[in-house]
């Protein structure tokens, strides 16, 4: 039986304010709150809420047979809790249906998996903790930022216990193979690989309402026919798109939401079903190994990281940022750690792209670079106050080991203390306090006789 695996990525960054050179060392707040709130509110109204409510209807109308994944970055969950709590409420409803799987994403939607493995692992754990707290789900599949994947990333996922990695079905990765099967990592056999069907996914993202497209006008029945007509056994077809496809890139007037709502009926009518990414990794058998010695993404024609680190500006910013990763992990300053995550969002580096800078308010890539580096300069000064640059990395590593060992020792002592407290000591009867004896009445003293003068 052929199954369709839908997954929707949701990510929005904190917007940096205009930060001048003369602000360095003076102003430690980097964000344009008004612009960030406007952005989240606009996204929630036009895309997030319409899509999430549509998914809720699809699950209900199909009696739970429609299943899909949601890949939401931790920063976006934070922003929604702050500016659009209704989005979190609907996500909780979807989680309760058991038909929606929340996929692991690096908390900051960062490139840490390429620049600092320890940071990547820490962010994945942070997202997993937040998802479990909000939605009661444990993460077992990973949608890395921009579907970034390589053998080194598979090693990190294995360390985390992640069972399924999601990446792009790029030609240089697949060669003659089809993306419509389950594969496994070349370095870690326990990590299964799911590959995005680029053609059918991009048809929704970029061509749904394009009059020049050969399948225009697209409707649910025609799309279901395409899914059914795929050659070979093809047990899993992965349709993964960014949530901005629905309501923004393809606005509501195109009929995109009605299309999506009708799709489960036509899919099931053709005896196909739906699976979440983790279900596919668990139920299907890998047909082959896919080696990936170099990073693969879903970006651009090259399907690589060049939109984010392809020029000198981007490389300079990334290298300076991750040079202090160890120092930041050592500190306990909450505001510093919050800024550390916000500054890692890959959007900041996309804005420095000379060709395609995405949704940006900067006049040029250089303008984006200067603003970011001013912010980063102030951030680095704050890090230096915590752990001066005069301390070598080797010293920091030794300090980190000492701290980790102390934490383990404290945890062990706390366990022993709890065990000791659990042992009930024998009850001893406290001796009764002696009642104070009443004082015996003292006999009254006889009045002294008055002395009388003797008569001579």
Tab-separated table of C-alpha atoms in Angstrom:
chain	number	residue	atom	x	y	z
A	1	UNK	CA	0.000	0.000	0.000
A	2	UNK	CA	1.305	3.419	-0.921
A	3	UNK	CA	1.352	6.041	1.816
A	4	UNK	CA	1.680	9.811	1.636
A	5	UNK	CA	3.737	11.588	4.278
A	6	UNK	CA	2.862	15.273	4.538
A	7	UNK	CA	5.019	17.537	6.687
A	8	UNK	CA	4.850	21.298	7.196
A	9	UNK	CA	7.753	23.424	8.406
A	10	UNK	CA	7.019	26.435	10.622
A	11	UNK	CA	9.745	28.954	11.396
A	12	UNK	CA	9.981	32.698	11.996
A	13	UNK	CA	12.966	34.568	13.509
A	14	UNK	CA	13.348	37.472	15.886
A	15	UNK	CA	13.821	40.647	13.836
A	16	UNK	CA	16.932	42.665	14.685
A	17	UNK	CA	16.549	46.406	15.088
A	18	UNK	CA	18.797	48.976	13.430
A	19	UNK	CA	21.887	48.734	15.569
A	20	UNK	CA	24.559	51.384	15.040
A	21	UNK	CA	28.280	51.263	15.701
A	22	UNK	CA	27.892	53.766	18.557
A	23	UNK	CA	25.376	51.426	20.260
A	24	UNK	CA	28.087	48.836	20.858
A	25	UNK	CA	28.793	48.575	24.582
A	26	UNK	CA	25.835	50.848	25.382
A	27	UNK	CA	22.687	49.031	24.270
A	28	UNK	CA	22.345	45.300	24.949
A	29	UNK	CA	18.840	44.852	23.529
A	30	UNK	CA	18.952	43.896	19.848
A	31	UNK	CA	15.372	43.313	18.721
A	32	UNK	CA	12.675	45.234	16.904
A	33	UNK	CA	9.729	44.032	18.995
A	34	UNK	CA	7.128	45.909	16.983
A	35	UNK	CA	8.300	44.429	13.696
A	36	UNK	CA	8.569	40.953	15.216
A	37	UNK	CA	5.050	41.140	16.657
A	38	UNK	CA	3.631	42.438	13.369
A	39	UNK	CA	5.339	39.623	11.498
A	40	UNK	CA	4.055	36.868	13.811
A	41	UNK	CA	0.536	38.312	13.910
A	42	UNK	CA	0.445	38.546	10.119
A	43	UNK	CA	1.749	34.995	9.699
A	44	UNK	CA	-0.698	33.666	12.276
A	45	UNK	CA	-3.673	35.355	10.635
A	46	UNK	CA	-2.850	34.523	7.024
A	47	UNK	CA	-1.063	31.185	7.229
A	48	UNK	CA	-0.612	29.484	10.601
A	49	UNK	CA	-4.192	29.520	11.830
A	50	UNK	CA	-5.865	28.783	8.452
A	51	UNK	CA	-3.566	25.800	7.833
A	52	UNK	CA	-3.736	24.380	11.360
A	53	UNK	CA	-7.527	24.644	11.390
A	54	UNK	CA	-7.628	22.983	7.963
A	55	UNK	CA	-5.480	20.113	9.289
A	56	UNK	CA	-7.847	19.742	12.238
A	57	UNK	CA	-10.788	19.465	9.830
A	58	UNK	CA	-8.913	16.936	7.679
A	59	UNK	CA	-8.223	14.714	10.687
A	60	UNK	CA	-11.844	14.958	11.797
A	61	UNK	CA	-13.405	14.304	8.373
A	62	UNK	CA	-11.115	11.322	7.723
A	63	UNK	CA	-11.792	9.924	11.217
A	64	UNK	CA	-8.115	10.131	12.097
A	65	UNK	CA	-6.844	8.468	8.927
A	66	UNK	CA	-5.176	11.630	7.701
A	67	UNK	CA	-1.802	11.922	9.407
A	68	UNK	CA	1.057	14.384	8.985
A	69	UNK	CA	4.042	16.037	10.658
A	70	UNK	CA	4.690	19.550	11.957
A	71	UNK	CA	8.304	20.758	12.178
A	72	UNK	CA	8.303	23.866	14.396
A	73	UNK	CA	11.428	25.638	15.622
A	74	UNK	CA	11.727	26.474	19.313
A	75	UNK	CA	12.087	30.195	18.583
A	76	UNK	CA	8.792	30.138	16.697
A	77	UNK	CA	7.024	28.382	19.576
A	78	UNK	CA	8.378	31.071	21.903
A	79	UNK	CA	7.176	33.861	19.619
A	80	UNK	CA	3.730	32.275	19.224
A	81	UNK	CA	3.366	31.921	22.977
A	82	UNK	CA	4.173	35.617	23.293
A	83	UNK	CA	2.323	37.152	20.347
A	84	UNK	CA	-0.119	34.520	18.991
A	85	UNK	CA	-1.151	32.101	21.783
A	86	UNK	CA	-4.129	30.934	19.705
A	87	UNK	CA	-1.648	29.119	17.450
A	88	UNK	CA	-0.332	27.117	20.410
A	89	UNK	CA	-3.914	26.268	21.446
A	90	UNK	CA	-4.727	24.761	18.038
A	91	UNK	CA	-1.420	22.861	18.017
A	92	UNK	CA	-2.371	21.348	21.369
A	93	UNK	CA	-5.710	20.259	19.909
A	94	UNK	CA	-3.899	18.639	16.985
A	95	UNK	CA	-1.510	16.849	19.343
A	96	UNK	CA	-4.461	15.368	21.226
A	97	UNK	CA	-5.818	13.776	18.028
A	98	UNK	CA	-2.701	11.505	17.887
A	99	UNK	CA	-2.693	12.065	14.108
A	100	UNK	CA	-0.128	14.874	14.115
A	101	UNK	CA	3.537	14.233	14.863
A	102	UNK	CA	5.811	17.032	16.054
A	103	UNK	CA	9.206	16.750	14.372
A	104	UNK	CA	12.501	17.755	16.002
A	105	UNK	CA	14.067	20.984	14.719
A	106	UNK	CA	17.137	22.806	16.122
A	107	UNK	CA	15.734	25.285	18.631
A	108	UNK	CA	17.154	28.333	16.861
A	109	UNK	CA	16.687	26.941	13.338
A	110	UNK	CA	20.448	27.290	13.180
A	111	UNK	CA	23.375	25.899	11.212
A	112	UNK	CA	24.910	24.474	14.384
A	113	UNK	CA	24.952	20.939	12.950
A	114	UNK	CA	27.561	22.192	10.467
A	115	UNK	CA	29.556	24.474	12.778
A	116	UNK	CA	29.288	23.072	16.311
A	117	UNK	CA	28.017	19.545	16.958
A	118	UNK	CA	27.643	20.045	20.721
A	119	UNK	CA	25.467	23.099	20.126
A	120	UNK	CA	23.316	21.141	17.642
A	121	UNK	CA	22.767	18.358	20.167
A	122	UNK	CA	21.938	20.884	22.897
A	123	UNK	CA	19.379	22.661	20.694
A	124	UNK	CA	17.714	19.404	19.665
A	125	UNK	CA	17.352	18.458	23.330
A	126	UNK	CA	15.971	21.911	24.111
A	127	UNK	CA	13.326	21.605	21.388
A	128	UNK	CA	12.438	18.086	22.515
A	129	UNK	CA	11.893	19.315	26.080
A	130	UNK	CA	9.660	22.187	24.919
A	131	UNK	CA	7.587	19.946	22.615
A	132	UNK	CA	7.059	17.414	25.391
A	133	UNK	CA	6.086	20.167	27.807
A	134	UNK	CA	3.616	21.852	25.428
A	135	UNK	CA	2.216	18.896	23.487
A	136	UNK	CA	3.100	15.780	25.454
A	137	UNK	CA	5.009	14.167	22.587
A	138	UNK	CA	8.501	12.700	22.463
A	139	UNK	CA	10.533	13.465	19.352
A	140	UNK	CA	11.863	10.591	17.231
A	141	UNK	CA	12.322	12.253	13.802
A	142	UNK	CA	14.463	15.234	12.787
A	143	UNK	CA	13.882	17.975	10.225
A	144	UNK	CA	17.193	19.801	10.483
A	145	UNK	CA	17.319	23.460	9.418
A	146	UNK	CA	16.825	23.692	5.634
A	147	UNK	CA	16.649	19.843	5.599
A	148	UNK	CA	20.417	19.887	6.172
A	149	UNK	CA	21.903	16.374	6.300
A	150	UNK	CA	25.287	14.634	6.147
A	151	UNK	CA	26.950	11.578	7.659
A	152	UNK	CA	28.309	13.663	10.539
A	153	UNK	CA	24.786	14.856	11.308
A	154	UNK	CA	23.590	11.236	11.248
A	155	UNK	CA	26.199	10.468	13.933
A	156	UNK	CA	24.817	13.266	16.106
A	157	UNK	CA	21.234	12.045	15.580
A	158	UNK	CA	22.298	8.554	16.616
A	159	UNK	CA	23.712	10.038	19.833
A	160	UNK	CA	20.334	11.695	20.449
A	161	UNK	CA	18.410	8.477	19.808
A	162	UNK	CA	16.646	9.952	16.752
A	163	UNK	CA	15.292	7.187	14.516
A	164	UNK	CA	14.493	9.114	11.320
A	165	UNK	CA	16.345	11.879	9.465
A	166	UNK	CA	14.533	13.933	6.834
A	167	UNK	CA	16.355	15.446	3.885
A	168	UNK	CA	16.012	16.524	0.271
A	169	UNK	CA	15.733	13.951	-2.493
A	170	UNK	CA	18.555	15.694	-4.363
A	171	UNK	CA	19.833	14.166	-7.604
A	172	UNK	CA	23.463	14.116	-6.454
A	173	UNK	CA	22.350	12.189	-3.366
A	174	UNK	CA	20.003	9.722	-5.039
A	175	UNK	CA	21.687	9.217	-8.410
A	176	UNK	CA	19.330	6.780	-10.186
A	177	UNK	CA	17.354	5.899	-7.039
A	178	UNK	CA	13.808	7.015	-6.277
A	179	UNK	CA	12.957	9.260	-3.303
A	180	UNK	CA	9.791	7.213	-2.744
A	181	UNK	CA	11.407	4.519	-0.586
A	182	UNK	CA	12.871	4.309	2.895
A	183	UNK	CA	16.677	4.311	3.102
A	184	UNK	CA	19.223	4.288	5.907
A	185	UNK	CA	22.336	6.222	6.817
A	186	UNK	CA	25.669	4.872	5.594
A	187	UNK	CA	27.375	5.589	8.920
A	188	UNK	CA	24.556	4.825	11.374
A	189	UNK	CA	22.327	1.900	10.457
A	190	UNK	CA	19.795	2.798	13.145
A	191	UNK	CA	19.097	6.187	11.507
A	192	UNK	CA	16.539	5.808	8.718
A	193	UNK	CA	16.434	8.296	5.840
A	194	UNK	CA	13.278	9.841	4.412
A	195	UNK	CA	13.701	11.824	1.210
A	196	UNK	CA	11.514	14.669	0.010
A	197	UNK	CA	9.812	14.253	-3.358
A	198	UNK	CA	10.953	17.597	-4.782
A	199	UNK	CA	8.767	17.564	-7.880
A	200	UNK	CA	5.430	16.973	-6.176
A	201	UNK	CA	6.294	19.188	-3.195
A	202	UNK	CA	7.381	22.131	-5.350
A	203	UNK	CA	4.264	21.762	-7.456
A	204	UNK	CA	2.279	22.865	-4.417
A	205	UNK	CA	4.766	25.479	-3.236
A	206	UNK	CA	5.500	27.274	-6.491
A	207	UNK	CA	3.148	26.153	-9.274
A	208	UNK	CA	-0.254	25.612	-7.691
A	209	UNK	CA	-1.706	28.854	-9.082
A	210	UNK	CA	0.733	29.359	-11.976
A	211	UNK	CA	-1.214	29.635	-15.269
A	212	UNK	CA	1.941	28.714	-17.206
A	213	UNK	CA	2.313	25.393	-15.364
A	214	UNK	CA	1.405	22.336	-17.413
A	215	UNK	CA	-0.928	20.984	-14.685
A	216	UNK	CA	-2.782	24.253	-14.169
A	217	UNK	CA	-5.415	24.452	-12.801
A	218	UNK	CA	-4.518	22.032	-10.023
A	219	UNK	CA	-7.232	20.323	-7.965
A	220	UNK	CA	-7.302	17.558	-5.345
A	221	UNK	CA	-8.440	14.839	-7.762
A	222	UNK	CA	-5.725	15.628	-10.289
A	223	UNK	CA	-3.048	15.697	-7.572
A	224	UNK	CA	-4.237	12.371	-6.143
A	225	UNK	CA	-4.018	10.888	-9.646
A	226	UNK	CA	-0.401	12.013	-9.845
A	227	UNK	CA	0.364	10.354	-6.529
A	228	UNK	CA	-1.302	7.122	-7.638
A	229	UNK	CA	0.466	7.142	-11.007
A	230	UNK	CA	4.003	7.038	-9.580
A	231	UNK	CA	5.828	4.084	-11.102
A	232	UNK	CA	7.071	1.140	-9.088
A	233	UNK	CA	6.081	0.019	-5.627
A	234	UNK	CA	6.969	3.413	-4.074
A	235	UNK	CA	5.657	2.712	-0.561
A	236	UNK	CA	6.160	6.284	0.738
A	237	UNK	CA	5.820	9.651	-1.033
A	238	UNK	CA	7.108	12.548	1.068
A	239	UNK	CA	5.388	15.877	0.415
A	240	UNK	CA	7.148	18.461	2.583
A	241	UNK	CA	6.623	22.195	2.288
A	242	UNK	CA	7.094	25.378	4.266
A	243	UNK	CA	3.905	26.604	5.894
A	244	UNK	CA	4.208	29.910	4.015
A	245	UNK	CA	3.040	27.962	0.942
A	246	UNK	CA	-0.463	28.080	2.402
A	247	UNK	CA	-1.954	31.546	2.640
A	248	UNK	CA	1.120	33.555	1.634
A	249	UNK	CA	2.913	32.163	-1.405
A	250	UNK	CA	-0.411	30.655	-2.485
A	251	UNK	CA	-3.024	32.932	-0.950
A	252	UNK	CA	-6.463	31.782	0.157
A	253	UNK	CA	-7.997	33.128	-3.048
A	254	UNK	CA	-6.233	30.418	-5.089
A	255	UNK	CA	-8.320	27.729	-3.362
A	256	UNK	CA	-5.238	26.145	-1.732
A	257	UNK	CA	-7.033	25.413	1.562
A	258	UNK	CA	-10.062	23.845	-0.143
A	259	UNK	CA	-7.653	21.767	-2.219
A	260	UNK	CA	-5.908	20.481	0.899
A	261	UNK	CA	-9.150	19.743	2.719
A	262	UNK	CA	-10.466	17.640	-0.177
A	263	UNK	CA	-7.227	15.712	-0.731
A	264	UNK	CA	-7.655	12.909	1.880
A	265	UNK	CA	-10.895	11.769	0.242
A	266	UNK	CA	-9.317	11.361	-3.209
A	267	UNK	CA	-6.156	9.773	-1.792
A	268	UNK	CA	-8.083	7.145	0.175
A	269	UNK	CA	-10.422	6.576	-2.760
A	270	UNK	CA	-7.362	5.368	-4.704
A	271	UNK	CA	-6.479	2.971	-1.872
A	272	UNK	CA	-3.582	5.010	-0.584
A	273	UNK	CA	-3.035	6.071	3.020
A	274	UNK	CA	-1.133	8.535	5.177
A	275	UNK	CA	1.844	8.136	7.502
A	276	UNK	CA	3.828	10.409	9.757
A	277	UNK	CA	7.627	10.398	9.257
A	278	UNK	CA	8.260	8.323	12.380
A	279	UNK	CA	5.628	5.779	11.386
A	280	UNK	CA	7.268	5.402	7.974
A	281	UNK	CA	10.682	4.850	9.586
A	282	UNK	CA	9.236	2.270	11.952
A	283	UNK	CA	6.937	0.309	9.639
A	284	UNK	CA	8.845	0.299	6.341
A	285	UNK	CA	12.006	-1.631	5.511
A	286	UNK	CA	15.025	0.286	4.161
A	287	UNK	CA	15.870	-0.757	0.612
A	288	UNK	CA	19.395	0.629	0.463
A	289	UNK	CA	22.046	2.851	2.048
A	290	UNK	CA	22.408	6.497	1.040
A	291	UNK	CA	25.931	7.916	1.579
A	292	UNK	CA	26.129	11.667	2.132
A	293	UNK	CA	29.703	12.840	2.788
A	294	UNK	CA	28.807	16.481	2.022
A	295	UNK	CA	25.965	18.619	3.417
A	296	UNK	CA	22.709	18.418	1.461
A	297	UNK	CA	19.801	20.892	1.827
A	298	UNK	CA	16.628	21.774	-0.047
A	299	UNK	CA	17.976	25.211	-1.013
A	300	UNK	CA	18.544	26.510	-4.525
A	301	UNK	CA	19.722	24.583	-7.536
A	302	UNK	CA	22.829	23.262	-5.802
A	303	UNK	CA	20.880	21.818	-2.846
A	304	UNK	CA	23.681	22.903	-0.527
A	305	UNK	CA	24.463	25.567	2.088
A	306	UNK	CA	25.705	28.217	-0.337
A	307	UNK	CA	22.691	30.532	0.205
A	308	UNK	CA	23.812	30.807	3.854
A	309	UNK	CA	27.619	30.569	3.752
A	310	UNK	CA	28.495	31.095	0.111
A	311	UNK	CA	30.149	34.510	0.389
A	312	UNK	CA	32.832	36.143	2.533
A	313	UNK	CA	30.337	38.189	4.555
A	314	UNK	CA	28.390	35.129	5.641
A	315	UNK	CA	31.505	33.124	6.455
A	316	UNK	CA	32.953	35.958	8.531
A	317	UNK	CA	29.751	36.285	10.563
A	318	UNK	CA	29.336	32.529	11.092
A	319	UNK	CA	32.947	31.958	12.122
A	320	UNK	CA	32.935	34.819	14.634
A	321	UNK	CA	29.621	33.665	16.094
A	322	UNK	CA	30.546	30.023	16.639
A	323	UNK	CA	34.056	30.865	17.873
A	324	UNK	CA	32.505	31.654	21.279
A	325	UNK	CA	30.157	28.651	21.448
A	326	UNK	CA	32.045	26.964	24.290
A	327	UNK	CA	32.170	30.147	26.337
A	328	UNK	CA	28.439	30.756	25.978
A	329	UNK	CA	27.635	27.200	27.032
A	330	UNK	CA	29.664	27.731	30.191
A	331	UNK	CA	27.825	30.868	31.306
A	332	UNK	CA	24.536	30.959	33.216
A	333	UNK	CA	23.359	34.410	32.099
A	334	UNK	CA	19.806	33.836	30.815
A	335	UNK	CA	19.662	36.974	28.659
A	336	UNK	CA	22.998	36.076	27.063
A	337	UNK	CA	21.796	32.568	26.272
A	338	UNK	CA	18.553	33.927	24.790
A	339	UNK	CA	20.508	36.271	22.530
A	340	UNK	CA	22.842	33.416	21.593
A	341	UNK	CA	19.897	31.439	20.204
A	342	UNK	CA	18.314	34.388	18.403
A	343	UNK	CA	21.603	35.310	16.703
A	344	UNK	CA	22.031	31.754	15.403
A	345	UNK	CA	18.822	31.767	13.324
A	346	UNK	CA	19.901	31.025	9.744
A	347	UNK	CA	17.689	33.858	8.447
A	348	UNK	CA	20.347	36.315	9.661
A	349	UNK	CA	22.853	34.820	7.222
A	350	UNK	CA	20.393	34.444	4.343
A	351	UNK	CA	19.897	38.222	4.483
A	352	UNK	CA	23.608	38.565	3.603
A	353	UNK	CA	23.116	36.634	0.363
A	354	UNK	CA	23.844	38.787	-2.698
A	355	UNK	CA	21.442	36.824	-4.937
A	356	UNK	CA	18.412	35.810	-2.881
A	357	UNK	CA	18.179	37.422	0.549
A	358	UNK	CA	14.651	36.205	1.298
A	359	UNK	CA	12.166	38.362	3.198
A	360	UNK	CA	14.383	41.191	4.440
A	361	UNK	CA	14.137	44.897	5.226
A	362	UNK	CA	17.816	45.543	4.523
A	363	UNK	CA	18.857	47.589	1.515
A	364	UNK	CA	21.627	45.162	0.569
A	365	UNK	CA	23.553	42.107	1.728
A	366	UNK	CA	26.285	44.431	2.987
A	367	UNK	CA	23.739	46.459	4.975
A	368	UNK	CA	22.501	43.234	6.609
A	369	UNK	CA	26.091	42.217	7.366
A	370	UNK	CA	27.013	45.544	8.994
A	371	UNK	CA	23.909	45.559	11.181
A	372	UNK	CA	24.449	41.953	12.280
A	373	UNK	CA	28.148	42.453	12.997
A	374	UNK	CA	27.415	45.524	15.133
A	375	UNK	CA	25.028	43.411	17.204
A	376	UNK	CA	27.506	40.551	17.309
A	377	UNK	CA	30.298	42.880	18.459
A	378	UNK	CA	28.268	43.932	21.481
A	379	UNK	CA	27.320	40.320	22.163
A	380	UNK	CA	30.988	39.262	22.062
A	381	UNK	CA	31.882	41.992	24.566
A	382	UNK	CA	29.297	40.565	26.962
A	383	UNK	CA	30.662	37.040	26.466
A	384	UNK	CA	34.171	38.344	27.122
A	385	UNK	CA	32.990	39.799	30.428
A	386	UNK	CA	31.850	36.316	31.456
A	387	UNK	CA	34.880	34.425	30.128
A	388	UNK	CA	37.733	36.652	28.900
A	389	UNK	CA	39.408	35.793	25.636
A	390	UNK	CA	42.687	35.543	27.547
A	391	UNK	CA	41.487	32.114	28.693
A	392	UNK	CA	42.542	29.493	26.172
A	393	UNK	CA	40.063	26.950	24.829
A	394	UNK	CA	42.011	24.142	26.513
A	395	UNK	CA	41.524	25.840	29.871
A	396	UNK	CA	37.823	26.248	29.112
A	397	UNK	CA	37.537	22.571	28.218
A	398	UNK	CA	39.170	21.588	31.501
A	399	UNK	CA	36.834	23.949	33.350
A	400	UNK	CA	33.856	22.463	31.524
A	401	UNK	CA	34.952	18.938	32.472
A	402	UNK	CA	35.322	19.989	36.089
A	403	UNK	CA	31.843	21.543	36.092
A	404	UNK	CA	30.316	18.457	34.460
A	405	UNK	CA	32.024	16.171	36.971
A	406	UNK	CA	30.782	18.333	39.818
A	407	UNK	CA	27.236	18.216	38.457
A	408	UNK	CA	27.413	14.406	38.218
A	409	UNK	CA	28.773	14.179	41.762
A	410	UNK	CA	26.035	16.479	43.074
A	411	UNK	CA	23.369	14.408	41.283
A	412	UNK	CA	24.775	11.204	42.793
A	413	UNK	CA	24.869	12.706	46.283
A	414	UNK	CA	21.257	13.881	45.893
A	415	UNK	CA	20.232	10.312	44.993
A	416	UNK	CA	22.016	8.955	48.054
A	417	UNK	CA	20.364	11.594	50.228
A	418	UNK	CA	16.904	10.658	48.934
A	419	UNK	CA	17.592	6.980	49.652
A	420	UNK	CA	18.751	7.824	53.137
A	421	UNK	CA	15.652	9.924	53.772
A	422	UNK	CA	13.445	7.089	52.523
A	423	UNK	CA	14.753	4.774	55.271
A	424	UNK	CA	12.482	5.290	58.268
A	425	UNK	CA	14.312	5.695	61.523
A	426	UNK	CA	12.793	3.815	64.552
A	427	UNK	CA	10.374	5.947	66.452
A	428	UNK	CA	11.516	6.837	69.927
A	429	UNK	CA	9.088	8.010	72.576
A	430	UNK	CA	10.096	11.332	73.854
A	431	UNK	CA	10.312	11.399	77.674
A	432	UNK	CA	7.457	13.171	79.341
A	433	UNK	CA	8.383	16.490	80.700
A	434	UNK	CA	8.213	16.507	84.475
A	435	UNK	CA	5.511	18.693	85.861
A	436	UNK	CA	6.904	21.414	88.055
A	437	UNK	CA	6.367	20.603	91.768
A	438	UNK	CA	4.158	22.921	93.645
A	439	UNK	CA	6.100	24.913	96.148
A	440	UNK	CA	5.273	23.972	99.807
A	441	UNK	CA	3.835	26.852	101.778
A	442	UNK	CA	6.423	28.335	104.112
A	443	UNK	CA	5.396	28.901	107.749
A	444	UNK	CA	4.729	32.478	108.535
A	445	UNK	CA	7.479	34.172	110.454
A	446	UNK	CA	6.643	35.439	113.930
A	447	UNK	CA	6.847	39.156	114.182
A	448	UNK	CA	9.979	40.275	115.943
A	449	UNK	CA	9.475	41.526	119.510
A	450	UNK	CA	10.084	45.133	120.105
A	451	UNK	CA	13.070	45.743	122.192
A	452	UNK	CA	12.318	47.611	125.461
A	453	UNK	CA	14.726	49.635	127.437
A	454	UNK	CA	15.617	48.071	130.774
A	455	UNK	CA	14.814	50.066	133.930
A	456	UNK	CA	17.771	50.975	135.952
